PDB file of C-alpha atoms and ligand atoms in Angstrom:
ATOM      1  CA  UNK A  49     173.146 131.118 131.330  1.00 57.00           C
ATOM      2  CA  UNK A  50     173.687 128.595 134.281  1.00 78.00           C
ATOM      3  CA  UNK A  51     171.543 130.101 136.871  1.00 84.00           C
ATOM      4  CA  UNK A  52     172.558 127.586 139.278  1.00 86.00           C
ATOM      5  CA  UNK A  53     176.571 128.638 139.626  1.00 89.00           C
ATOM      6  CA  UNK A  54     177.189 131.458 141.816  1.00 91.00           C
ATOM      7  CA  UNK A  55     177.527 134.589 140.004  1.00 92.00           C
ATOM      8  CA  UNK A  56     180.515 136.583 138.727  1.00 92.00           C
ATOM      9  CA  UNK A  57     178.776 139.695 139.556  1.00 94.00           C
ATOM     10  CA  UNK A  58     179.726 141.564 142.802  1.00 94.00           C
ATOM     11  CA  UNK A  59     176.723 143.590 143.652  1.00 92.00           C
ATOM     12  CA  UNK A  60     179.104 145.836 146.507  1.00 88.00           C
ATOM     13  CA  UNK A  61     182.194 146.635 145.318  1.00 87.00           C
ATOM     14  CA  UNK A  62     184.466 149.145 147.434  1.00 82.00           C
ATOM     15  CA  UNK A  63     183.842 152.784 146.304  1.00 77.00           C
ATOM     16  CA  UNK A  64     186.158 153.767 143.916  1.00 76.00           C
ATOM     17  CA  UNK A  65     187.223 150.906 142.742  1.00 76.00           C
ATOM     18  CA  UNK A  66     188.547 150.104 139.238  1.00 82.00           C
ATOM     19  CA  UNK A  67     187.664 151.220 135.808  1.00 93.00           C
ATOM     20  CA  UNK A  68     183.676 152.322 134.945  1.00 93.00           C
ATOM     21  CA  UNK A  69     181.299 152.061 132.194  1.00 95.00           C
ATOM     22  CA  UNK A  70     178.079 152.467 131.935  1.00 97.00           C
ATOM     23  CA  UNK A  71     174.800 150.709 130.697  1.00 97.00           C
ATOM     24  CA  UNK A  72     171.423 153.099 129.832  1.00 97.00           C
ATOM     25  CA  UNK A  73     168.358 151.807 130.375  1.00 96.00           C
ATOM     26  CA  UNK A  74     165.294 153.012 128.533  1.00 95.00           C
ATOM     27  CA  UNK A  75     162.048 153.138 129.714  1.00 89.00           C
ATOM     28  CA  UNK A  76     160.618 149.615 128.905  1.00 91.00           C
ATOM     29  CA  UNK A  77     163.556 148.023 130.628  1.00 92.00           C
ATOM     30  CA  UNK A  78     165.810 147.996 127.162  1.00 95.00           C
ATOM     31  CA  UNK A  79     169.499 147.616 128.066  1.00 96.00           C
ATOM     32  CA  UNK A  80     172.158 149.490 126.002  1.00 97.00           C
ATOM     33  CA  UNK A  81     174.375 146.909 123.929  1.00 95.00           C
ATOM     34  CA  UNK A  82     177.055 149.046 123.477  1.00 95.00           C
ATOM     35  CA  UNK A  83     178.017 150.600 127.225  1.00 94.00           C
ATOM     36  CA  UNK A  84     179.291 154.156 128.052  1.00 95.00           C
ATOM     37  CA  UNK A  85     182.938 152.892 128.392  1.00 92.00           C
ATOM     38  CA  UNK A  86     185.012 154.734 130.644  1.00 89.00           C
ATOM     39  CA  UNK A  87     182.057 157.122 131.783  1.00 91.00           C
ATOM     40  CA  UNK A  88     181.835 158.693 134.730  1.00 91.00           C
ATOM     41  CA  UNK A  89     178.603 157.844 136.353  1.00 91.00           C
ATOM     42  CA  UNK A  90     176.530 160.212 137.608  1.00 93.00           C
ATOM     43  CA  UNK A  91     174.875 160.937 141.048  1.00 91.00           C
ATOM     44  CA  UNK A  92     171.624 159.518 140.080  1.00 92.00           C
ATOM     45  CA  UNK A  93     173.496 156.826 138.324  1.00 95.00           C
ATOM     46  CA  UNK A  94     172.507 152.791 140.208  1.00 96.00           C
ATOM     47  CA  UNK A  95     175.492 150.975 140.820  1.00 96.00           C
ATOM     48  CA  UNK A  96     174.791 147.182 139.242  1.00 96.00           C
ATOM     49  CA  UNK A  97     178.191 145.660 140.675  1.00 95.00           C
ATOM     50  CA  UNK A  98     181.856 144.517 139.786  1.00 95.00           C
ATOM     51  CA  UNK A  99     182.547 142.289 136.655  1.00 94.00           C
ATOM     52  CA  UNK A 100     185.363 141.100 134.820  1.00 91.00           C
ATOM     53  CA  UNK A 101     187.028 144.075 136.541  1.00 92.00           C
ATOM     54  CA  UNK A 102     184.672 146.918 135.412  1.00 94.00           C
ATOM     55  CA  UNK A 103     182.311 148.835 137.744  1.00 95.00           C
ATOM     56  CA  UNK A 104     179.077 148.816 135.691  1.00 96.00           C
ATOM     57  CA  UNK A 105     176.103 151.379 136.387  1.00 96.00           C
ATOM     58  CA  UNK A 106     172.798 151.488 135.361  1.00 97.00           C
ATOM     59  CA  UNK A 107     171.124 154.637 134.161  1.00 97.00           C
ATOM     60  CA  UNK A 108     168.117 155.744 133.003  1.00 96.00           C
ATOM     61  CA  UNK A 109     167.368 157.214 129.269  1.00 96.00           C
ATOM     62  CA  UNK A 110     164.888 157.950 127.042  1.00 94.00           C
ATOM     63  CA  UNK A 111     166.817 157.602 124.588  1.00 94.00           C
ATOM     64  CA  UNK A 112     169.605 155.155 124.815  1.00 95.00           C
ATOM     65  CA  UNK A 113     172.702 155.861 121.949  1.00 95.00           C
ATOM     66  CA  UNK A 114     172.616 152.422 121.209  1.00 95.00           C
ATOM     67  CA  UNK A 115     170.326 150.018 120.515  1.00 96.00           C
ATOM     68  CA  UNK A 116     168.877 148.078 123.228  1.00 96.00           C
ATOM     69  CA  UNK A 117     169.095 144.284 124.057  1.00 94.00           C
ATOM     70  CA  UNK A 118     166.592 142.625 126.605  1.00 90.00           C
ATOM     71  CA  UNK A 119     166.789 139.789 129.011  1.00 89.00           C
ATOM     72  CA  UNK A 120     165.193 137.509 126.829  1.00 86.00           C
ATOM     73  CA  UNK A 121     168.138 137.985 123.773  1.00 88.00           C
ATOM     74  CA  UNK A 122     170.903 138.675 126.665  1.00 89.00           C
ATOM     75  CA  UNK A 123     170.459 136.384 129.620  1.00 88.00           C
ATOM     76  CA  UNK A 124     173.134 138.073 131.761  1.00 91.00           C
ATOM     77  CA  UNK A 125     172.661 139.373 135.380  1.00 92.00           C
ATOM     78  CA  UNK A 126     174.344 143.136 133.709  1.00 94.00           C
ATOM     79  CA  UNK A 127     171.297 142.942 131.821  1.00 94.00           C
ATOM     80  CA  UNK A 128     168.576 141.946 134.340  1.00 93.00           C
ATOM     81  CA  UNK A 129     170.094 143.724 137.145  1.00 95.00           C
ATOM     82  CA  UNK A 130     170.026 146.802 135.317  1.00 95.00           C
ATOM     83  CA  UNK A 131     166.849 146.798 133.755  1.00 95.00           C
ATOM     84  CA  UNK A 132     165.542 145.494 137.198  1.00 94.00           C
ATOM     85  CA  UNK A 133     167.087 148.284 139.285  1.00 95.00           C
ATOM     86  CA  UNK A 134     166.421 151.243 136.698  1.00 95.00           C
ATOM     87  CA  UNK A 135     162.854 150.317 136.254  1.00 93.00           C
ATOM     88  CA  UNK A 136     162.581 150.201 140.195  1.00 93.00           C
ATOM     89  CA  UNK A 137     163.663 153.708 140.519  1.00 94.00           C
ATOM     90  CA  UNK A 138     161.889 154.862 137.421  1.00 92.00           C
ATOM     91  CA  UNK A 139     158.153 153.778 139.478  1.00 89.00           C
ATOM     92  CA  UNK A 140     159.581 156.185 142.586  1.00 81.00           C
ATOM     93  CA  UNK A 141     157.627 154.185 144.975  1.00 83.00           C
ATOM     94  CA  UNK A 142     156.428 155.738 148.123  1.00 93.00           C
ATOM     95  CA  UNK A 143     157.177 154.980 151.706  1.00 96.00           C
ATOM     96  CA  UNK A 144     155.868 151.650 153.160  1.00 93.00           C
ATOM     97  CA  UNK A 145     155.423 152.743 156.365  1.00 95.00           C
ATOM     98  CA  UNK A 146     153.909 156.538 155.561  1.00 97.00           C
ATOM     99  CA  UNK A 147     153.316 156.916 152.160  1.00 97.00           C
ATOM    100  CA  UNK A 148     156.435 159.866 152.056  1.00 97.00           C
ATOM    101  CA  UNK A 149     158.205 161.062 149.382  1.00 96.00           C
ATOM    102  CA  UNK A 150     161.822 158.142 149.277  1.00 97.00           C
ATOM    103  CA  UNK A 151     164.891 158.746 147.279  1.00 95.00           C
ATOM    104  CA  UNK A 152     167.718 156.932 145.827  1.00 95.00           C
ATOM    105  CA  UNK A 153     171.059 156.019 148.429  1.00 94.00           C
ATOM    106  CA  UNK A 154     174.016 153.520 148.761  1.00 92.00           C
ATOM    107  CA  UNK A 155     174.104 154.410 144.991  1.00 93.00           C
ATOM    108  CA  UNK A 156     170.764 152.992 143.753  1.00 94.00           C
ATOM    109  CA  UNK A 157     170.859 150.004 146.239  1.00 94.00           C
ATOM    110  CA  UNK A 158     168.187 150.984 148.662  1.00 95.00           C
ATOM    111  CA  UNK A 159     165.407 153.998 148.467  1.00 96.00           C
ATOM    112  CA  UNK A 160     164.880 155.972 151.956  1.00 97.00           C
ATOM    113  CA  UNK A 161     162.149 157.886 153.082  1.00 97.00           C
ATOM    114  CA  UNK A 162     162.336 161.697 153.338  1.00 97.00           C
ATOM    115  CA  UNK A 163     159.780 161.514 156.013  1.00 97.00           C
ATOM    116  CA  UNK A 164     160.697 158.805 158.424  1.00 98.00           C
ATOM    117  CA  UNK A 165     163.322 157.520 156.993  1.00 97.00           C
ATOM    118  CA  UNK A 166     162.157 154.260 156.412  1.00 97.00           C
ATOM    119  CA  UNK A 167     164.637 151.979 154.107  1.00 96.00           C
ATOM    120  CA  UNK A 168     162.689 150.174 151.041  1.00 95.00           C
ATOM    121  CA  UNK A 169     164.616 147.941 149.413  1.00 94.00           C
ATOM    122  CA  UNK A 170     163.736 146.112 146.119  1.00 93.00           C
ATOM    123  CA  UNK A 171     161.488 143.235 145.555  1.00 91.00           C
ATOM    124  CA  UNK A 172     161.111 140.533 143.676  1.00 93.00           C
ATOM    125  CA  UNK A 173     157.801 138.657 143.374  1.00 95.00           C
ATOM    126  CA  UNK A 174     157.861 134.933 143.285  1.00 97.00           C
ATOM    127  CA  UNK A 175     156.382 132.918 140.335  1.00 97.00           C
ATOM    128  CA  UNK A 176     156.076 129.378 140.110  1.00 98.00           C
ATOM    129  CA  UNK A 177     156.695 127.208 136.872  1.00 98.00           C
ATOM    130  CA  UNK A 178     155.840 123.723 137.223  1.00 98.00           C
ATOM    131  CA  UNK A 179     156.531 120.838 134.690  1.00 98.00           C
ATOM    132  CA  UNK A 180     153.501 118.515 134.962  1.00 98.00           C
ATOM    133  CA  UNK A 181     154.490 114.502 133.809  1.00 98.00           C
ATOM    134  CA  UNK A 182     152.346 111.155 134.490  1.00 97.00           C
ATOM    135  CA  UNK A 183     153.168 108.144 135.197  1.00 96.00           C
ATOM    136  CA  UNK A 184     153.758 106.907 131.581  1.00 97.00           C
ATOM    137  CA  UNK A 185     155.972 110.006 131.851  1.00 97.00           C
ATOM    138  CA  UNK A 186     153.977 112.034 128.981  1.00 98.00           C
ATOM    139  CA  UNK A 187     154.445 115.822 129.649  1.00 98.00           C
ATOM    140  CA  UNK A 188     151.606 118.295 130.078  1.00 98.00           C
ATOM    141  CA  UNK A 189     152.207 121.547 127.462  1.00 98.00           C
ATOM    142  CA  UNK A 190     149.191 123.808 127.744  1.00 98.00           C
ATOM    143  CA  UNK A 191     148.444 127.288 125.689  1.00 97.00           C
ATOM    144  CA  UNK A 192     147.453 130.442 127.483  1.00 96.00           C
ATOM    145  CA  UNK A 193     144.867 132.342 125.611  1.00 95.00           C
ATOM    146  CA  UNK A 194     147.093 135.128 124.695  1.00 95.00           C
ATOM    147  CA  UNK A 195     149.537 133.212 123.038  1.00 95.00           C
ATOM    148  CA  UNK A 196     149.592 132.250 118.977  1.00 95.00           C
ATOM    149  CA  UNK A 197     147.978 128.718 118.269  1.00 95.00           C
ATOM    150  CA  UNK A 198     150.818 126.097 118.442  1.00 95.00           C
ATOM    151  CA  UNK A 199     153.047 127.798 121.011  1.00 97.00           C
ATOM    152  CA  UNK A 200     152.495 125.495 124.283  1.00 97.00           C
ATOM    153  CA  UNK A 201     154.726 125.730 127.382  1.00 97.00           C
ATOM    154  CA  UNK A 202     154.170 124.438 131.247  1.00 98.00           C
ATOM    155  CA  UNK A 203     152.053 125.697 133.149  1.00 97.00           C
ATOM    156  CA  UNK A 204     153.029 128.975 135.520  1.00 97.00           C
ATOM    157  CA  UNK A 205     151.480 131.869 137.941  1.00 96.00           C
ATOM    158  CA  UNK A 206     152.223 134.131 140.801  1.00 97.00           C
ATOM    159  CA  UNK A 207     152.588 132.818 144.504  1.00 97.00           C
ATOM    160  CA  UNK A 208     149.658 134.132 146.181  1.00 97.00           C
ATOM    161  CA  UNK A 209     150.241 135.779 150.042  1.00 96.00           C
ATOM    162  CA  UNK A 210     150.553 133.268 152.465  1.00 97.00           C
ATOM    163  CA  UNK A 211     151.085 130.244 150.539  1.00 97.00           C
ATOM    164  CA  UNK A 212     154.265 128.144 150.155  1.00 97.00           C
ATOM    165  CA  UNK A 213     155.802 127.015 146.637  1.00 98.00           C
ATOM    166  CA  UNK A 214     155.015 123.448 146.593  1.00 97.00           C
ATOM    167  CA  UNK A 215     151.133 125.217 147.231  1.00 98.00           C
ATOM    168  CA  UNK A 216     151.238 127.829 144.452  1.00 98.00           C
ATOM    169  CA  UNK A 217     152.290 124.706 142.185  1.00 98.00           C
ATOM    170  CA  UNK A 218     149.488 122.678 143.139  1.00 98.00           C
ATOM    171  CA  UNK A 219     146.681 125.497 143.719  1.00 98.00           C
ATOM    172  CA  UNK A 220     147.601 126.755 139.714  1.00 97.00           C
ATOM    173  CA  UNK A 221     147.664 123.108 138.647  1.00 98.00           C
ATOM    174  CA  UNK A 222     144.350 122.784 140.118  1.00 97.00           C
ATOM    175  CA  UNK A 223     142.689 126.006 138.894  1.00 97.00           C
ATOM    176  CA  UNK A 224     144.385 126.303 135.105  1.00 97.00           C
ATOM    177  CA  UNK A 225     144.266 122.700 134.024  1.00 98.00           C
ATOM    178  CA  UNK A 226     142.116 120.559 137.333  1.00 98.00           C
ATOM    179  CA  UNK A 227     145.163 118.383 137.963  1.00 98.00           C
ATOM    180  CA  UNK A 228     145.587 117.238 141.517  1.00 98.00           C
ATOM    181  CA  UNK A 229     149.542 117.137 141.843  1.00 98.00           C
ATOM    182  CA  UNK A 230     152.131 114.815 143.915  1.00 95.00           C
ATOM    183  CA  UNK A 231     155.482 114.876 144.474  1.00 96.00           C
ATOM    184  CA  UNK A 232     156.387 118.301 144.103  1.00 98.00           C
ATOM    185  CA  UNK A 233     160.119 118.969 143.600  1.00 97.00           C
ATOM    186  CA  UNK A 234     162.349 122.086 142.694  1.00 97.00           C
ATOM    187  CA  UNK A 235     164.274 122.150 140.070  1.00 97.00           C
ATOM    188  CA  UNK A 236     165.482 125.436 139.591  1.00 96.00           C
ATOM    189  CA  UNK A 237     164.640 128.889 139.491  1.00 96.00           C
ATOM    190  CA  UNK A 238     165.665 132.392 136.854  1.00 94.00           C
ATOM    191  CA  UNK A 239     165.392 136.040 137.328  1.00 93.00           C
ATOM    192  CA  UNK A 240     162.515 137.037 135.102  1.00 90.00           C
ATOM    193  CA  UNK A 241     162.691 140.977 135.001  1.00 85.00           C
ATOM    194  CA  UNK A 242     159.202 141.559 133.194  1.00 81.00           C
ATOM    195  CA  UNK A 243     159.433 143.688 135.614  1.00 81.00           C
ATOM    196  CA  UNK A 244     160.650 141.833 139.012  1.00 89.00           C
ATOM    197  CA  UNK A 245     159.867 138.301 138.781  1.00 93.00           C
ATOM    198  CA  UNK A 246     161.702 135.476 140.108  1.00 95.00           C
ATOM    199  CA  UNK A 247     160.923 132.229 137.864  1.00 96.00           C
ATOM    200  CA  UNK A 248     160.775 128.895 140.752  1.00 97.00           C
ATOM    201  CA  UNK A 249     161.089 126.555 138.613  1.00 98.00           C
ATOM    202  CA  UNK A 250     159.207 122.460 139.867  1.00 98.00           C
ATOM    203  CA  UNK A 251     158.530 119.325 138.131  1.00 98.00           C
ATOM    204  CA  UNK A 252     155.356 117.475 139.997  1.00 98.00           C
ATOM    205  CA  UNK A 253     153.405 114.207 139.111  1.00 98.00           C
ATOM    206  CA  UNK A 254     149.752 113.969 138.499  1.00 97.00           C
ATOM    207  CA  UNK A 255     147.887 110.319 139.271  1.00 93.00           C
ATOM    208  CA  UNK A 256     145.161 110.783 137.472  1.00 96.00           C
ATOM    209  CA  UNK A 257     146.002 112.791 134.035  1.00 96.00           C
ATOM    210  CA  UNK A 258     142.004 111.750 133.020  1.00 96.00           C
ATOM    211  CA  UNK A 259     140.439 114.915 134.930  1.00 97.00           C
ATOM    212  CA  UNK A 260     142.532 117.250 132.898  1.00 98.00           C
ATOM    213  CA  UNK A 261     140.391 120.236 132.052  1.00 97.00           C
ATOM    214  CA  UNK A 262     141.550 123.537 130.669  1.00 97.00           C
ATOM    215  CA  UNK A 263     139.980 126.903 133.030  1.00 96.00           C
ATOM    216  CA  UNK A 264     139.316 128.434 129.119  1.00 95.00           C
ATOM    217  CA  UNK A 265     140.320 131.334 131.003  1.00 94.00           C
ATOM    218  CA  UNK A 266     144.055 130.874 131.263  1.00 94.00           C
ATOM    219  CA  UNK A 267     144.593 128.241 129.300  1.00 97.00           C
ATOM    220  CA  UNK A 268     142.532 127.485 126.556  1.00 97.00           C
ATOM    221  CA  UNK A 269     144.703 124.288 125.056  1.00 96.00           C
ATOM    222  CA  UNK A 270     146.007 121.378 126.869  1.00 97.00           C
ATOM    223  CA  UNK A 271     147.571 118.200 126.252  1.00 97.00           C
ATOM    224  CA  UNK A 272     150.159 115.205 127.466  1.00 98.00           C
ATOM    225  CA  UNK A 273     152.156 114.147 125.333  1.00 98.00           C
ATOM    226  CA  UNK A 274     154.792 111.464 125.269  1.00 98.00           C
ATOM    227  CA  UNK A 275     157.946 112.612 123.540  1.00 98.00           C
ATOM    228  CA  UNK A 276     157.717 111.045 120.428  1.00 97.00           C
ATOM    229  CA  UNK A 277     154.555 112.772 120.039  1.00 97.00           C
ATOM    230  CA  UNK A 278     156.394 116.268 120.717  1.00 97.00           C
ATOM    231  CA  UNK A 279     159.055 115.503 118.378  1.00 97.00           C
ATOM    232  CA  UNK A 280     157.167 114.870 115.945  1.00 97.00           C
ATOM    233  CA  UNK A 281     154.856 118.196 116.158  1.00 97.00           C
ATOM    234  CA  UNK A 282     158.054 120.154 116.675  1.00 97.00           C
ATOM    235  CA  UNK A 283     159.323 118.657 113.066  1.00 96.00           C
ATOM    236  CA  UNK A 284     155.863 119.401 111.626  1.00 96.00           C
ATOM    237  CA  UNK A 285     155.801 122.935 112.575  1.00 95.00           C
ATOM    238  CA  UNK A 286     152.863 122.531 114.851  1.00 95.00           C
ATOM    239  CA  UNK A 287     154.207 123.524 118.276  1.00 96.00           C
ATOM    240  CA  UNK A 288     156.556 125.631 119.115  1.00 97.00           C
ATOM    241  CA  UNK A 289     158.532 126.098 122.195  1.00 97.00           C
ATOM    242  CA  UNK A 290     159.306 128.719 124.953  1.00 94.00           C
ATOM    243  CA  UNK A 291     162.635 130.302 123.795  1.00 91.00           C
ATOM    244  CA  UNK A 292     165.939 128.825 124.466  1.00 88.00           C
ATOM    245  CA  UNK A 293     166.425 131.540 127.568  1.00 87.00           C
ATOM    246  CA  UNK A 294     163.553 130.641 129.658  1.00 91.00           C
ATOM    247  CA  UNK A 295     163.465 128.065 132.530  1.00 94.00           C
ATOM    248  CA  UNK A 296     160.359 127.227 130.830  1.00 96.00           C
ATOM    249  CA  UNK A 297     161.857 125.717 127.820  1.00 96.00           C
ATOM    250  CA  UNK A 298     165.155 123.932 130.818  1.00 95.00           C
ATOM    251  CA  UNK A 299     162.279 122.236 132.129  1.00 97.00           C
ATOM    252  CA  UNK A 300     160.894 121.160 128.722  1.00 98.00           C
ATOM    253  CA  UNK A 301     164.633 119.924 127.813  1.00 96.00           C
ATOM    254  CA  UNK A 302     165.120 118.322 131.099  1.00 96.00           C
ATOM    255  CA  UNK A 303     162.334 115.844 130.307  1.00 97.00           C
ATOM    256  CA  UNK A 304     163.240 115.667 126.711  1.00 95.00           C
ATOM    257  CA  UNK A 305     166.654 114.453 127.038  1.00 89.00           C
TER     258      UNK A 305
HETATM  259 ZN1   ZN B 549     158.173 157.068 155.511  1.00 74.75          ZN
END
């Protein structure tokens, strides 16, 4: 997928417009592969938007009659959008303002409160992703403690309230791996619907690479490496890679090549 091209998805079509099919969504975000052609959606039924001249909706099943994909094997915005939207729903949050009972209207777009009739709409919450090279222009890949020895990406975490981007970059760079970072720049950024995230993709610069130091909490490896040196690990079999999907791994590449 080319996150950076504007989408082909039009998330407010007219009412009534054109032919409809529909995607079910299980409970752990699973998107149908094979869609409910021609079905007519349902009240409770979340519109996802126009594309390629079909009205797609989203809706939620137990059991889907197909086997699901997810957004990691099927980088599409169908896919994300409806696993994002369903999975909204599905948590039925309360009313911001007075903790009421909300419901689903403008077909799945926006929850309202029964109460005061607050609109909630949905959220995303920001993550940062940061690709972390020194001036001999080796690349920092660093293992978080829940992953398998030898799979390494860059480093990542949650904005925190009240902070910028360029902040979150260097506050995680400083707490996961003690790296003082400069010249912060975006690069990019991906839905990441595990469940609402919004990858914010950066590449930074570190002056002094010596006072790298891995929180053992977080990350529990860490490393520069020029790319000769990841080439060769990734022909030996001793790294591996985010997959091909992630802005992770677009950051890794864009260094690469
Ligand atoms: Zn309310």
């Amino acid at each position: 997928m080319r996150w950076s091209v504007p989408s082909k998805l039009l998330r407010t079509p007219p009412e009534g417009e054109g032919p409809t099919s529909v995607l079910e969504v299980d409970l752990a975000g699973g998107v149908s592969t094979v869609p409910l052609e021609g079905e007519t959606p349902r009240e409770e039924d979340v519109l996802v938007g126009l594309f390629d001249g079909v009205v797609w909706y989203a809706r939620a099943a137990e059991r889907p009659t197909a086997p699901v994909t997810d957004f990691r094997r099927t980088p599409t915005e169908l896919v994300a959008t409806a696993s994002a939207l369903v999975r909204w729903h599905a948590g039925a949050p309360r009313c911001e303002v007075c903790h009421g009972p909300t419901r689903s209207v403008v077909r799945g777009q926006r929850r309202q409160c029964d109460d005061c009739g607050a609109l909630l709409f949905y959220r995303t919450d920001p993550a940062v992703i940061v690709a972390i090279t020194d001036e001999a222009d080796r690349l920092l890949l660093a293992r978080q403690r829940t992953w398998a020895v030898g799979r390494v990406s860059v480093i990542a975490g949650f904005v925190e309230p009240g902070e910028s981007l360029e902040q979150a970059c260097a506050r995680e760079a400083l707490e996961e791996v003690n790296l003082a970072l400069d010249s912060i720049r975006y690069f990019g950024s991906q839905p990441w619907p595990f469940p609402r995230s919004l990858m914010l993709g950066f590449t930074a610069r570190v002056n002094d690479p010596g006072t790298l130091q891995v929180d053992g909490f977080e990350i529990v490896e860490a490393d520069f490496l020029t790319k000769r040196e990841l080439e060769e690990r990734l022909g030996q079999g001793k790294v591996t890679l985010p997959g091909p999907a992630s802005i992770g791994r677009a950051l890794i590449d864009s260094w690469r090549h």
